[in-house]
PDB file of C-alpha atoms in Angstrom:
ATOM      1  CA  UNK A   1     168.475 165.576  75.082  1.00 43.00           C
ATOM      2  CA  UNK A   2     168.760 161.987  75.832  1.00 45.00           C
ATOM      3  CA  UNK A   3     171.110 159.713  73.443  1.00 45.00           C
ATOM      4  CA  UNK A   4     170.902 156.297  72.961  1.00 46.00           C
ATOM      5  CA  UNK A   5     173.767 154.799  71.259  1.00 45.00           C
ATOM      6  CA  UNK A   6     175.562 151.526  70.679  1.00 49.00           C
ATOM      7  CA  UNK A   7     173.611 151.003  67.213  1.00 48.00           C
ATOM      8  CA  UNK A   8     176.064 149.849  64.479  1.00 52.00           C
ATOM      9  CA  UNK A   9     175.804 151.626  61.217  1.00 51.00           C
ATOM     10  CA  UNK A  10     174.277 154.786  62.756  1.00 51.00           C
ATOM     11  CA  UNK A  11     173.932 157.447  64.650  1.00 56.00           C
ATOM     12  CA  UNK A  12     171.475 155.911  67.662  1.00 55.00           C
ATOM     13  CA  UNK A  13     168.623 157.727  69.260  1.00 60.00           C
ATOM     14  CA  UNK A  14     167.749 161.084  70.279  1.00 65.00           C
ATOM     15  CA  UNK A  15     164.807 162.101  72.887  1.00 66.00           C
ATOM     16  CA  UNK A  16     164.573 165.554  73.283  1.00 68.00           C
ATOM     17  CA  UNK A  17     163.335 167.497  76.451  1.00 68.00           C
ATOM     18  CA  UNK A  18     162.046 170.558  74.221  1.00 73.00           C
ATOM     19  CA  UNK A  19     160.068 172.560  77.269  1.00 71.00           C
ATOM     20  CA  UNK A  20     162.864 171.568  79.594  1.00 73.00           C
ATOM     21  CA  UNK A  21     160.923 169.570  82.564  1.00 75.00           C
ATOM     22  CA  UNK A  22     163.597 167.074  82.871  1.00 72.00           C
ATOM     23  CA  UNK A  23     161.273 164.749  81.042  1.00 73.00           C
ATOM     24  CA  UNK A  24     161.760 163.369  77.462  1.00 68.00           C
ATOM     25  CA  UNK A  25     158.467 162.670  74.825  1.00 63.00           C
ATOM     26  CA  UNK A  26     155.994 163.859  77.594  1.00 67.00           C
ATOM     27  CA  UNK A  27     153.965 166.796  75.856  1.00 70.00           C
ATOM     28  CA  UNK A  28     153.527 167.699  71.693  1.00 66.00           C
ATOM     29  CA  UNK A  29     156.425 169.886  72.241  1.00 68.00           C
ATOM     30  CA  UNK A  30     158.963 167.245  72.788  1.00 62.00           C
ATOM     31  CA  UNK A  31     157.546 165.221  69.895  1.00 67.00           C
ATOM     32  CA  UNK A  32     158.356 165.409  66.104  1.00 64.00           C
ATOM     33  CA  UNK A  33     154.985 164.225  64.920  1.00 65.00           C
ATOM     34  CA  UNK A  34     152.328 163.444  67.944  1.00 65.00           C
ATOM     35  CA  UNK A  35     150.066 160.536  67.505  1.00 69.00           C
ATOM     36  CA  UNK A  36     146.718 160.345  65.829  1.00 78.00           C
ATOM     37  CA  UNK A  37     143.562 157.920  64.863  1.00 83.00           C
ATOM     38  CA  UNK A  38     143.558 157.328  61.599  1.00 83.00           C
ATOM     39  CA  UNK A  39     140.711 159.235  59.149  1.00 85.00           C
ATOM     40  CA  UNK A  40     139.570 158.382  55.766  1.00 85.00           C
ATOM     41  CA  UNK A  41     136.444 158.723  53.911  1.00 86.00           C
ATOM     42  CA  UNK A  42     134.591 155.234  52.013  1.00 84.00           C
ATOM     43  CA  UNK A  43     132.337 155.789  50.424  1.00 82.00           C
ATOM     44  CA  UNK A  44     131.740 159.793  51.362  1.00 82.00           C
ATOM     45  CA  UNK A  45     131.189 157.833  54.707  1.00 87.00           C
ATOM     46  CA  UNK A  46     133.569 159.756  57.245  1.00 87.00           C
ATOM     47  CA  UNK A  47     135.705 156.912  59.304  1.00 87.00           C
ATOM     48  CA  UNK A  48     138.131 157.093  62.300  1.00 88.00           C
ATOM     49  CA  UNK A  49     139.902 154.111  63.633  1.00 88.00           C
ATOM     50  CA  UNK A  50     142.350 154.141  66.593  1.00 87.00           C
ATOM     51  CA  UNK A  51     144.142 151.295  64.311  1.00 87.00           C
ATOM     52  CA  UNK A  52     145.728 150.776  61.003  1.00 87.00           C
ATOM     53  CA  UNK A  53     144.474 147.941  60.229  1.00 89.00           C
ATOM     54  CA  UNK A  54     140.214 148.236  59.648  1.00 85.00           C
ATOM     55  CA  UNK A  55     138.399 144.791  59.689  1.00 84.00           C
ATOM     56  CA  UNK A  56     134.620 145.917  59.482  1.00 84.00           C
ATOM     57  CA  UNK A  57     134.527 148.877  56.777  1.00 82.00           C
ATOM     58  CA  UNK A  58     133.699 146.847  54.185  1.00 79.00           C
ATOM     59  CA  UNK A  59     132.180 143.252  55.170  1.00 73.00           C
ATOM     60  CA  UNK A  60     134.275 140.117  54.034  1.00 71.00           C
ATOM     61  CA  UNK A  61     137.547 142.636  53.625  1.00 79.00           C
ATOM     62  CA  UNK A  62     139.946 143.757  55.684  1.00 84.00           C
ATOM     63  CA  UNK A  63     142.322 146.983  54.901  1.00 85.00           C
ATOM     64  CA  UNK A  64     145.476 147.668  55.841  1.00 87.00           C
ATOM     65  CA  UNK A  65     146.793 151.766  56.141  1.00 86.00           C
ATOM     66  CA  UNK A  66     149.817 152.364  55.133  1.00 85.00           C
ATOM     67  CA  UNK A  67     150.207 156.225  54.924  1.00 82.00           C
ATOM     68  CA  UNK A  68     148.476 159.433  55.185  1.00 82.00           C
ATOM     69  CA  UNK A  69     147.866 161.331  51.555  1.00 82.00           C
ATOM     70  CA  UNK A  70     144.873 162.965  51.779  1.00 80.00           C
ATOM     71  CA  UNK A  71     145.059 164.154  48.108  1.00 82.00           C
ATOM     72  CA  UNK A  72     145.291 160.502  47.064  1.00 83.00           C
ATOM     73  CA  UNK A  73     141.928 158.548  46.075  1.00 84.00           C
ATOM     74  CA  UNK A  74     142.767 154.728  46.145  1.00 83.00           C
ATOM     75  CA  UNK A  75     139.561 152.676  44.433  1.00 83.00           C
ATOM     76  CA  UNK A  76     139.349 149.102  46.260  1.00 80.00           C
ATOM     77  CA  UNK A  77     137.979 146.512  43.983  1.00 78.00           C
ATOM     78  CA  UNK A  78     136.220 143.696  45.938  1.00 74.00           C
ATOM     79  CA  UNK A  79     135.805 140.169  44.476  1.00 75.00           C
ATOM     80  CA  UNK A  80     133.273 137.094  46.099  1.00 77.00           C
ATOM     81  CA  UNK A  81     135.556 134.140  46.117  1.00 80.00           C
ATOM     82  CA  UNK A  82     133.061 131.020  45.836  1.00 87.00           C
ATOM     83  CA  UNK A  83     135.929 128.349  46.489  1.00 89.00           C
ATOM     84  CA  UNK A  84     135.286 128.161  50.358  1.00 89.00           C
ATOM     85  CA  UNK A  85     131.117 127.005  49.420  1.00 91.00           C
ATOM     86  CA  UNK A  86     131.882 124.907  46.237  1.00 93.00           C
ATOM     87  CA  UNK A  87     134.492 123.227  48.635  1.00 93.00           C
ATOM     88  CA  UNK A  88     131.653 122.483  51.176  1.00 93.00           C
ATOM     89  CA  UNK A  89     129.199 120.735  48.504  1.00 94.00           C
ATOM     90  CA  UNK A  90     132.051 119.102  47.324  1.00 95.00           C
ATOM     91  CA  UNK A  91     132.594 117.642  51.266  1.00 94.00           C
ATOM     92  CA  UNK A  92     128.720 116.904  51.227  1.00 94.00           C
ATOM     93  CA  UNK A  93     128.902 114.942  48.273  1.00 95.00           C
ATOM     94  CA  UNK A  94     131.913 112.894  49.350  1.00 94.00           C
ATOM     95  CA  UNK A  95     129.492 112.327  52.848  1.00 94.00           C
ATOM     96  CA  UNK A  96     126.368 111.464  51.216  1.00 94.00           C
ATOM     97  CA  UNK A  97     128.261 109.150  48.656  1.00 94.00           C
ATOM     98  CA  UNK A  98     129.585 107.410  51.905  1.00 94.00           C
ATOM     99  CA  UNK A  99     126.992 106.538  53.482  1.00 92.00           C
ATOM    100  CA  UNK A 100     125.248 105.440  50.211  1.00 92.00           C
ATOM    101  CA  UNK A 101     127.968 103.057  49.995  1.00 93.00           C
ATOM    102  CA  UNK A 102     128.109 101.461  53.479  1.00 90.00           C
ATOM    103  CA  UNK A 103     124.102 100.692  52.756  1.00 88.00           C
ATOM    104  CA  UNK A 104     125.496  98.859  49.881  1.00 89.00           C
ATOM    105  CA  UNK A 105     127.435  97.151  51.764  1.00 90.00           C
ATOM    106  CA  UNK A 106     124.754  96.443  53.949  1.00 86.00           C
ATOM    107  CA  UNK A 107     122.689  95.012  50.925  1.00 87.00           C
ATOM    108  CA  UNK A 108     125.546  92.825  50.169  1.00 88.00           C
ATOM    109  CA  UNK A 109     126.320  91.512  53.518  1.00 85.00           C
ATOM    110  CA  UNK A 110     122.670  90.724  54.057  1.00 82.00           C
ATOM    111  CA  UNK A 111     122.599  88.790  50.346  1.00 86.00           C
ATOM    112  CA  UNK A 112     125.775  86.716  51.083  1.00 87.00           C
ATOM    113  CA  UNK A 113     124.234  85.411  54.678  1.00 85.00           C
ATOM    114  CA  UNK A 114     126.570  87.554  56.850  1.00 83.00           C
ATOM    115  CA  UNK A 115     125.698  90.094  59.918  1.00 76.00           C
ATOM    116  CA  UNK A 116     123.804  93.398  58.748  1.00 75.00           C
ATOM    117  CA  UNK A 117     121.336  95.612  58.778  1.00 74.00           C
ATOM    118  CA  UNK A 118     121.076  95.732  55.150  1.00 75.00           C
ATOM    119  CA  UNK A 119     117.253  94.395  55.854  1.00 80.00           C
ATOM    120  CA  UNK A 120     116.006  96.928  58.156  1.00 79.00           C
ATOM    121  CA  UNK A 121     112.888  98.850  56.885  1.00 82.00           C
ATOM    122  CA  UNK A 122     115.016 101.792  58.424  1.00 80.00           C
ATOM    123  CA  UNK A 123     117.984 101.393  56.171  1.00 83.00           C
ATOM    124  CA  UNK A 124     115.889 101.517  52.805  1.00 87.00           C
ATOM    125  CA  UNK A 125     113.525 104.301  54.920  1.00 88.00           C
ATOM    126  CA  UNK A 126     116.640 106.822  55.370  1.00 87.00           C
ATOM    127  CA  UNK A 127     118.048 106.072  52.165  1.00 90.00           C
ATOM    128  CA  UNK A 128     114.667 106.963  49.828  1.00 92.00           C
ATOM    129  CA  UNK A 129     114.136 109.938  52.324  1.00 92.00           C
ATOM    130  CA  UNK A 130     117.590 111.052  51.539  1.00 92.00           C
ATOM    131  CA  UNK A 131     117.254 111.054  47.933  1.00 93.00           C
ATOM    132  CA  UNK A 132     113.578 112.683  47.777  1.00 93.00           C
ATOM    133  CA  UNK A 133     115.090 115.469  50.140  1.00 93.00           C
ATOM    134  CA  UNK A 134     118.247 115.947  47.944  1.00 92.00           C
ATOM    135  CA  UNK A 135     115.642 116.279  44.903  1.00 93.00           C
ATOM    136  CA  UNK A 136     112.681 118.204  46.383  1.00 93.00           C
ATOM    137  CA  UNK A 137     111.637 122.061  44.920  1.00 93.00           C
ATOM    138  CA  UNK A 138     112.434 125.408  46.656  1.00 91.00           C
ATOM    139  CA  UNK A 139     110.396 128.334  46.418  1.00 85.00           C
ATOM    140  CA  UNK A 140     111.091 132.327  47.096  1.00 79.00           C
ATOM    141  CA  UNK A 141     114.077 132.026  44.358  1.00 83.00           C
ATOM    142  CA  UNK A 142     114.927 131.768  40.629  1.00 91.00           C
ATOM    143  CA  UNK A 143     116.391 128.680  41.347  1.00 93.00           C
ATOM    144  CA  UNK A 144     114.387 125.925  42.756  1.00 94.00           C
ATOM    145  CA  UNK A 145     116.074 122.281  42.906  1.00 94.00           C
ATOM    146  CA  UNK A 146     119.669 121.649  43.457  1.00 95.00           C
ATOM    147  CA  UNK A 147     119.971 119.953  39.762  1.00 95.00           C
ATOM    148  CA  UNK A 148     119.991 123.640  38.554  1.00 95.00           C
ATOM    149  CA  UNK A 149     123.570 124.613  40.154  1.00 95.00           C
ATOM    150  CA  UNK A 150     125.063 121.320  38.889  1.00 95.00           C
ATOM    151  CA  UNK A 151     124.552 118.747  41.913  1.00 95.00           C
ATOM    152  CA  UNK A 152     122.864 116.034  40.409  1.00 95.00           C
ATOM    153  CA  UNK A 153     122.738 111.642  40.783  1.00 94.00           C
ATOM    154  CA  UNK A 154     124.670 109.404  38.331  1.00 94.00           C
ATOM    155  CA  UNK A 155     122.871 105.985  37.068  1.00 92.00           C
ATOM    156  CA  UNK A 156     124.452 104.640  40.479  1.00 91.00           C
ATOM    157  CA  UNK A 157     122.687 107.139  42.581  1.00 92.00           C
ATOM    158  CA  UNK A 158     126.146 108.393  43.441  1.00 94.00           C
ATOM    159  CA  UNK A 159     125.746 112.225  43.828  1.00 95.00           C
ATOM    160  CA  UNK A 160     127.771 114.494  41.726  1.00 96.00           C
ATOM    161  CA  UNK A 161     128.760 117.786  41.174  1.00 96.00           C
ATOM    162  CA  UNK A 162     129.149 120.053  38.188  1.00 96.00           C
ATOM    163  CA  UNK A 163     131.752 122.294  39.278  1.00 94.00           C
ATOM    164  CA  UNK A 164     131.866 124.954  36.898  1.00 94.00           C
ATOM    165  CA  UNK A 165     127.734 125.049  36.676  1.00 95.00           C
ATOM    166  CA  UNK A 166     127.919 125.568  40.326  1.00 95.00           C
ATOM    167  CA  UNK A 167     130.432 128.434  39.819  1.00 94.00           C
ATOM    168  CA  UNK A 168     128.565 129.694  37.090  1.00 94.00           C
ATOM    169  CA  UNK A 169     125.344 130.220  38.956  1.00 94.00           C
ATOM    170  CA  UNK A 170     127.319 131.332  42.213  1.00 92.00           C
ATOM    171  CA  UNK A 171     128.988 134.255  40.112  1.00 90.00           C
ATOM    172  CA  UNK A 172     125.421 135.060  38.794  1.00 90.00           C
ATOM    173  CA  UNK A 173     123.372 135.443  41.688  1.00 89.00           C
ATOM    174  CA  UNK A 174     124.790 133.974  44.768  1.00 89.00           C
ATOM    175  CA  UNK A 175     121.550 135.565  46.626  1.00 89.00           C
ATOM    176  CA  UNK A 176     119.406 132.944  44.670  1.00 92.00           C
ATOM    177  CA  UNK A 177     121.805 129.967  45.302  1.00 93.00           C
ATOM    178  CA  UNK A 178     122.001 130.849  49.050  1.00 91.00           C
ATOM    179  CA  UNK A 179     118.177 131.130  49.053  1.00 92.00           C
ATOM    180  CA  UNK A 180     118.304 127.367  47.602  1.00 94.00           C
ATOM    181  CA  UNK A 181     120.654 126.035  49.814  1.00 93.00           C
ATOM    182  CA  UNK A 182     119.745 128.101  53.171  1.00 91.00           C
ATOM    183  CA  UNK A 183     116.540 129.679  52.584  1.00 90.00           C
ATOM    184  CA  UNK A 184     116.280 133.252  53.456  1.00 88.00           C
ATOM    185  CA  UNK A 185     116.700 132.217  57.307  1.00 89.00           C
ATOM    186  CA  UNK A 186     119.625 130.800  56.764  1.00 85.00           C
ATOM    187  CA  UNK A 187     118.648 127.455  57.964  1.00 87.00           C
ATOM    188  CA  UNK A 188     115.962 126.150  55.554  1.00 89.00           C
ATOM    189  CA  UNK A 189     116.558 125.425  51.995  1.00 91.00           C
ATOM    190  CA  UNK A 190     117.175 122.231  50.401  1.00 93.00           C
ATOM    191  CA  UNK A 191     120.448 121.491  53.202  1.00 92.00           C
ATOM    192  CA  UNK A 192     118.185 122.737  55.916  1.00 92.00           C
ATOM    193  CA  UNK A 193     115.596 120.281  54.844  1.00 92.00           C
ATOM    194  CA  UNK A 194     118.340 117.370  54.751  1.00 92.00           C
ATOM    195  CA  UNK A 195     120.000 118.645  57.976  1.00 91.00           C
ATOM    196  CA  UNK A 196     116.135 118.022  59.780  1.00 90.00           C
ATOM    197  CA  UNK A 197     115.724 115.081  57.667  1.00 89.00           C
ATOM    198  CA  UNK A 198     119.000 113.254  59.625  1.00 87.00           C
ATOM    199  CA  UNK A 199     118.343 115.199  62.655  1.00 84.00           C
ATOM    200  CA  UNK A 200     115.056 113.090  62.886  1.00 83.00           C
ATOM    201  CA  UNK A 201     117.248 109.648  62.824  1.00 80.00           C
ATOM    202  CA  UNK A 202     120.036 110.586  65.220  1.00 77.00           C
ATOM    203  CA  UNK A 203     118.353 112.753  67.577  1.00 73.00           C
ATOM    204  CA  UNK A 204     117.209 111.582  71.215  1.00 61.00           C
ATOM    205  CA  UNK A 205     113.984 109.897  70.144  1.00 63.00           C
ATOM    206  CA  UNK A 206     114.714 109.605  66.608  1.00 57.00           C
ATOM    207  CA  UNK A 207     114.445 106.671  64.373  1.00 55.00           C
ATOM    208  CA  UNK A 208     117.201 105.490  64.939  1.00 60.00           C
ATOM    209  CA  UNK A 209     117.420 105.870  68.304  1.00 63.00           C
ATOM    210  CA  UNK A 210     114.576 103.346  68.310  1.00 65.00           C
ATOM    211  CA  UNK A 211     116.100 101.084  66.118  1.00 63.00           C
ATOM    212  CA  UNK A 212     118.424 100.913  69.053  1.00 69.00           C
ATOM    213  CA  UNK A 213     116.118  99.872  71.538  1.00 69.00           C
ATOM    214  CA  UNK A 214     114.049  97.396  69.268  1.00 70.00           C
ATOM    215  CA  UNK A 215     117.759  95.987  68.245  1.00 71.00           C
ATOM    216  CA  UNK A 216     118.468  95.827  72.385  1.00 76.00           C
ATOM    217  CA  UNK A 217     114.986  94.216  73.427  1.00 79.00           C
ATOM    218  CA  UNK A 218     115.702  91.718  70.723  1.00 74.00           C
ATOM    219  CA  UNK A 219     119.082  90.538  72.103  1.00 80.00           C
ATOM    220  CA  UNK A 220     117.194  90.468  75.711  1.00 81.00           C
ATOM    221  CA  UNK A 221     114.603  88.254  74.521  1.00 82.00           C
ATOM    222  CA  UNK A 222     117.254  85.902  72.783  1.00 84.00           C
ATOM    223  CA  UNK A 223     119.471  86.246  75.908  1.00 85.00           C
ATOM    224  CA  UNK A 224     116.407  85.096  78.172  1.00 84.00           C
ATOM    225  CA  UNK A 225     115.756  82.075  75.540  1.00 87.00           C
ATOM    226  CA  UNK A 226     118.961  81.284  75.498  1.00 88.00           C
ATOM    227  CA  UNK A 227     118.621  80.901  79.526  1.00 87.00           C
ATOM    228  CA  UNK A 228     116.038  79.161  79.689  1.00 86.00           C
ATOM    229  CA  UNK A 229     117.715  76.351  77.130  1.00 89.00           C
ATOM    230  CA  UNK A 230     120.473  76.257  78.866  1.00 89.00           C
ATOM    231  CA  UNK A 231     118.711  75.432  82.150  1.00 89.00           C
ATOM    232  CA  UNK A 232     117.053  72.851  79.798  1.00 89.00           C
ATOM    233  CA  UNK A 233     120.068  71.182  78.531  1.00 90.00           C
ATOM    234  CA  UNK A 234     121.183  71.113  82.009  1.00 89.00           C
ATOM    235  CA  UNK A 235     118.118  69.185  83.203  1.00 89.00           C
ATOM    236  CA  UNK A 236     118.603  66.879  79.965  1.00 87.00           C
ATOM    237  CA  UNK A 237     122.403  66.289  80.883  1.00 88.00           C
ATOM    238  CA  UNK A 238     121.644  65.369  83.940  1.00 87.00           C
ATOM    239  CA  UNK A 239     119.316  62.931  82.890  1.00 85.00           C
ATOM    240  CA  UNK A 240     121.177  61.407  80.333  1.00 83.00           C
ATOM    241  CA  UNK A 241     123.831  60.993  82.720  1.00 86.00           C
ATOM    242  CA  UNK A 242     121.880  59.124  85.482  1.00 85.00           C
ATOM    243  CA  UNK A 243     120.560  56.988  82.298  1.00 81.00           C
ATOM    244  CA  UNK A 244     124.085  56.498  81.200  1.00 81.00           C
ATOM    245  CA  UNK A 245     125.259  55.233  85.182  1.00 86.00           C
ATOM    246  CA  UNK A 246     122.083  53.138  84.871  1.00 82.00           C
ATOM    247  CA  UNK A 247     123.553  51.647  81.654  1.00 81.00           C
ATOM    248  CA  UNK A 248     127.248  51.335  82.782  1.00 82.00           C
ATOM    249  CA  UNK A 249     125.720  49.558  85.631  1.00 83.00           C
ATOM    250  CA  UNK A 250     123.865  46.931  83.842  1.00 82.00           C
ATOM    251  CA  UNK A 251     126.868  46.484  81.373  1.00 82.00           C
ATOM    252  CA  UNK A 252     129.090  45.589  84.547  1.00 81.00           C
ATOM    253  CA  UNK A 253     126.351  43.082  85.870  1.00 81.00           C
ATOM    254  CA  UNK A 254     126.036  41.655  82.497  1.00 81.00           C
ATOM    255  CA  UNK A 255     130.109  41.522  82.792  1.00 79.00           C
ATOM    256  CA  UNK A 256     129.998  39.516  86.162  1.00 78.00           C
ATOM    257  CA  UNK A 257     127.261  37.044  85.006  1.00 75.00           C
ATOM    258  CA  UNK A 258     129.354  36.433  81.775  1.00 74.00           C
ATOM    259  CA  UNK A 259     132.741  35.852  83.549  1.00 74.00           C
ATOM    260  CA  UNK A 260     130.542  33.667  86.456  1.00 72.00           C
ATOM    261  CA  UNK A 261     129.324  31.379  83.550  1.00 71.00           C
ATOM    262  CA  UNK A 262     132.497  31.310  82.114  1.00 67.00           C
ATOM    263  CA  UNK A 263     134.116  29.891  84.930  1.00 67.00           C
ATOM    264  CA  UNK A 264     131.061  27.433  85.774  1.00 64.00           C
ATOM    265  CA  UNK A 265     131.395  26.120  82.487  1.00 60.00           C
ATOM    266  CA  UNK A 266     135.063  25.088  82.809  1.00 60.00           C
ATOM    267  CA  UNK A 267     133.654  23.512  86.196  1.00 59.00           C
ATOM    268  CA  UNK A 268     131.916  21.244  84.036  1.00 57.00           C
ATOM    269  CA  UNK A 269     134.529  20.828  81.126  1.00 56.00           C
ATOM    270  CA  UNK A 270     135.280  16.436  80.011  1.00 51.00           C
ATOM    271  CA  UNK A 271     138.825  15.957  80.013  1.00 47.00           C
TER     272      UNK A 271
END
């Protein structure tokens, strides 16, 4: 037997060497209870699991073992909870409600004579494609356009949600709103048709990225204009200058001639 001890309030530890090997805990023998992988039916689906703690029994749940009764059925009672996607349309809402605004902004920069690009076809392009995306029909489900789990427009064109129609139809058949959103690939639907929509704009190639490059061969054009006026305003400067010498000269001649009649005429003066 090997004692450890120095533990206050008890008695310490105790390894016993049971078969006598000069070894403590190396066989069953020298154990009081040997370990084992855990076994436990869901289901009438036999399971055993080198760990406690079982993260892919049932999918979206993970269970936690706390002791062996085999004579003890325990019934597990598993619950969606929707909060995580109603946060996410939420989110989406709060992002498509910003950039509606900045085009506003846009509109009423380009109305009060200031910098924008509250005039670009693209602007007004994006903006109607947005919408008619946002409001376009699904098919494969029960539910075919977003209005139907509460995500509507106000008068303002604002985007909001009915939270508790959303929750409603989630609790009812979350297949159906997943269909609506996702599609049944999981990246179609009414968000997979917005995601491609924007996806065209921002891309490599996209809209946008033209936009870019008509915005930058505009600036080159007015940078070359601008060139070429000021080599003209150079030659013009120039020229005015010489014009200007040629005038200062004169007015100095003009100056002598005065001063030399000037001083003939007192040559001439009656006393």
């Amino acid at each position: 037997t090997v004692s450890v001890s120095g533990f206050s309030g008890g008695q310490g530890l105790s390894f016993i060497d049971t078969d006598g090997d000069g070894t403590s805990g190396d066989d069953a023998a020298d154990n009081v209870q040997a370990a084992a992988d855990a076994s436990l039916t869901v289901n009438q689906i036999p399971i055993t699991s080198a760990s406690n703690i079982l993260s892919d029994v049932i999918p979206g749940a993970t269970i936690t073992l706390k002791q062996a009764d085999p004579t003890n059925t325990i019934a597990i009672d598993v619950e969606q909870d929707h909060s995580d996607i109603i946060e996410k349309v939420k989110a989406f809402a709060t992002a498509y409600n910003d950039v509606l605004a900045f085009i506003g902004e846009q509109t009423n920069a380009a109305a009060a004579g200031r910098a924008n690009i509250g005039r670009d076809p693209m602007v007004r392009q994006f903006r109607d494609s947005l919408r008619a995306a946002m409001m376009g029909a699904e098919a494969g489900g029960t539910l075919t356009r977003l209005a139907e789990v509460g995500i509507g427009f106000d008068r303002n064109g604002k985007v909001t949600i009915d939270e508790g129609r959303l929750k409603n139809a989630l609790e009812t058949s979350v297949a159906d709103v997943q269909l609506l959103f996702a599609g049944a690939d999981g990246n179609s639907g009414r968000f997979g048709a917005i995601k491609t929509l924007i996806s065209s704009y921002t891309t490599a190639g996209g809209l946008l990225a033209n936009v870019r490059d008509r915005i930058d061969e505009q600036v080159a054009r007015l940078n070359a204009r601008l060139t070429v006026m000021e080599e003209q305003l150079a030659i013009r400067r120039a020229a005015l200058q010489q014009e200007f010498i040629a005038a200062d000269r004169a007015m100095a001649q003009l100056t002598s001639q005065a001063s030399s009649l000037v001083q003939l005429s007192g040559q001439y003066r009656l006393f």
